[in-house]
């Protein structure tokens, strides 16, 4: 992805952001009978919830995986969230 990555702590709701981090957790949460894959992405400065609506799994994404995501940051109950962002898998650490 060509955009410069931002620290999560420097992002504000409404911003279009590119964030690099590590997947801390992954959960399948149905929302209104639609599957939704949710991860917590951590970058050392904070965490953001990333949700892909209509997805049960995405090959290659799981806890410990490095990931770069790009999308419009929103906020729900005080927590930053990205819905259906573009993503890039980063190489696993050796």
Coordinates of C-alpha atoms in Angstrom, one line a residue:
X1 CA 0.0 0.0 0.0
X2 CA 1.4 3.3 -1.0
X3 CA 0.1 5.5 1.9
X4 CA 2.2 6.3 4.9
X5 CA 1.2 4.3 8.0
X6 CA -0.1 6.2 11.0
X7 CA 0.1 5.3 14.7
X8 CA -3.3 4.4 16.0
X9 CA -3.0 6.9 18.9
X10 CA -2.7 9.7 16.2
X11 CA -5.8 8.8 14.3
X12 CA -9.2 10.5 14.7
X13 CA -12.7 9.3 13.7
X14 CA -13.5 10.3 10.1
X15 CA -9.9 10.2 9.0
X16 CA -8.9 8.0 6.1
X17 CA -6.0 6.0 7.6
X18 CA -3.4 3.4 6.8
X19 CA -2.3 1.4 9.9
X20 CA 0.3 -1.3 10.3
X21 CA 0.0 -3.7 13.3
X22 CA -0.3 -7.2 14.7
X23 CA -3.5 -9.1 15.0
X24 CA -4.1 -9.7 18.8
X25 CA -7.4 -11.5 18.5
X26 CA -10.0 -12.7 16.0
X27 CA -13.7 -13.3 16.5
X28 CA -16.6 -14.2 14.3
X29 CA -19.6 -12.1 15.4
X30 CA -22.9 -12.2 13.4
X31 CA -24.5 -8.8 13.0
X32 CA -28.2 -8.9 12.0
X33 CA -27.8 -12.4 10.7
X34 CA -24.8 -11.4 8.6
X35 CA -21.4 -12.9 9.4
X36 CA -18.8 -10.4 10.5
X37 CA -15.1 -11.2 11.0
X38 CA -13.6 -8.9 13.7
X39 CA -10.0 -8.6 14.7
X40 CA -8.1 -6.4 17.2
X41 CA -5.1 -4.8 15.5
X42 CA -2.3 -3.5 17.8
X43 CA 0.5 -1.2 16.7
X44 CA 2.3 -0.4 20.0
X45 CA 0.5 2.9 20.5
X46 CA -3.1 1.5 20.7
X47 CA -5.6 -0.9 19.2
X48 CA -8.3 -0.6 16.6
X49 CA -11.1 -3.1 15.8
X50 CA -11.2 -4.1 12.2
X51 CA -14.5 -5.6 10.9
X52 CA -15.2 -7.3 7.6
X53 CA -18.9 -7.7 7.1
X54 CA -20.1 -10.8 5.2
X55 CA -16.8 -12.7 5.9
X56 CA -16.4 -15.8 8.1
X57 CA -12.7 -16.0 7.6
X58 CA -9.9 -14.4 5.4
X59 CA -7.1 -16.8 4.5
X60 CA -3.8 -15.7 6.1
X61 CA -5.3 -13.6 8.8
X62 CA -5.1 -14.8 12.4
X63 CA -3.5 -13.9 15.8
X64 CA 0.1 -12.9 15.5
X65 CA -0.1 -11.9 11.8
X66 CA 1.3 -8.5 10.7
X67 CA -1.1 -6.6 8.6
X68 CA -1.5 -3.2 7.0
X69 CA -5.1 -1.9 6.7
X70 CA -6.5 1.2 4.9
X71 CA -10.0 2.7 5.4
X72 CA -12.1 5.3 7.0
X73 CA -11.9 5.3 10.8
X74 CA -15.2 5.3 12.7
X75 CA -15.9 5.1 16.4
X76 CA -18.5 3.1 18.3
X77 CA -18.8 3.3 22.1
X78 CA -15.4 5.0 22.3
X79 CA -13.6 2.3 20.4
X80 CA -11.9 3.1 17.0
X81 CA -13.2 0.8 14.2
X82 CA -12.5 0.2 10.5
X83 CA -15.2 -1.5 8.5
X84 CA -14.3 -3.5 5.4
X85 CA -10.8 -1.9 4.9
X86 CA -8.3 -2.8 2.2
X87 CA -5.6 -5.0 3.7
X88 CA -2.1 -6.3 2.9
X89 CA -0.6 -9.3 4.7
X90 CA 2.9 -8.7 5.8
X91 CA 5.6 -11.5 6.0
X92 CA 5.6 -13.6 9.2
X93 CA 8.5 -13.0 11.5
X94 CA 11.3 -15.6 11.3

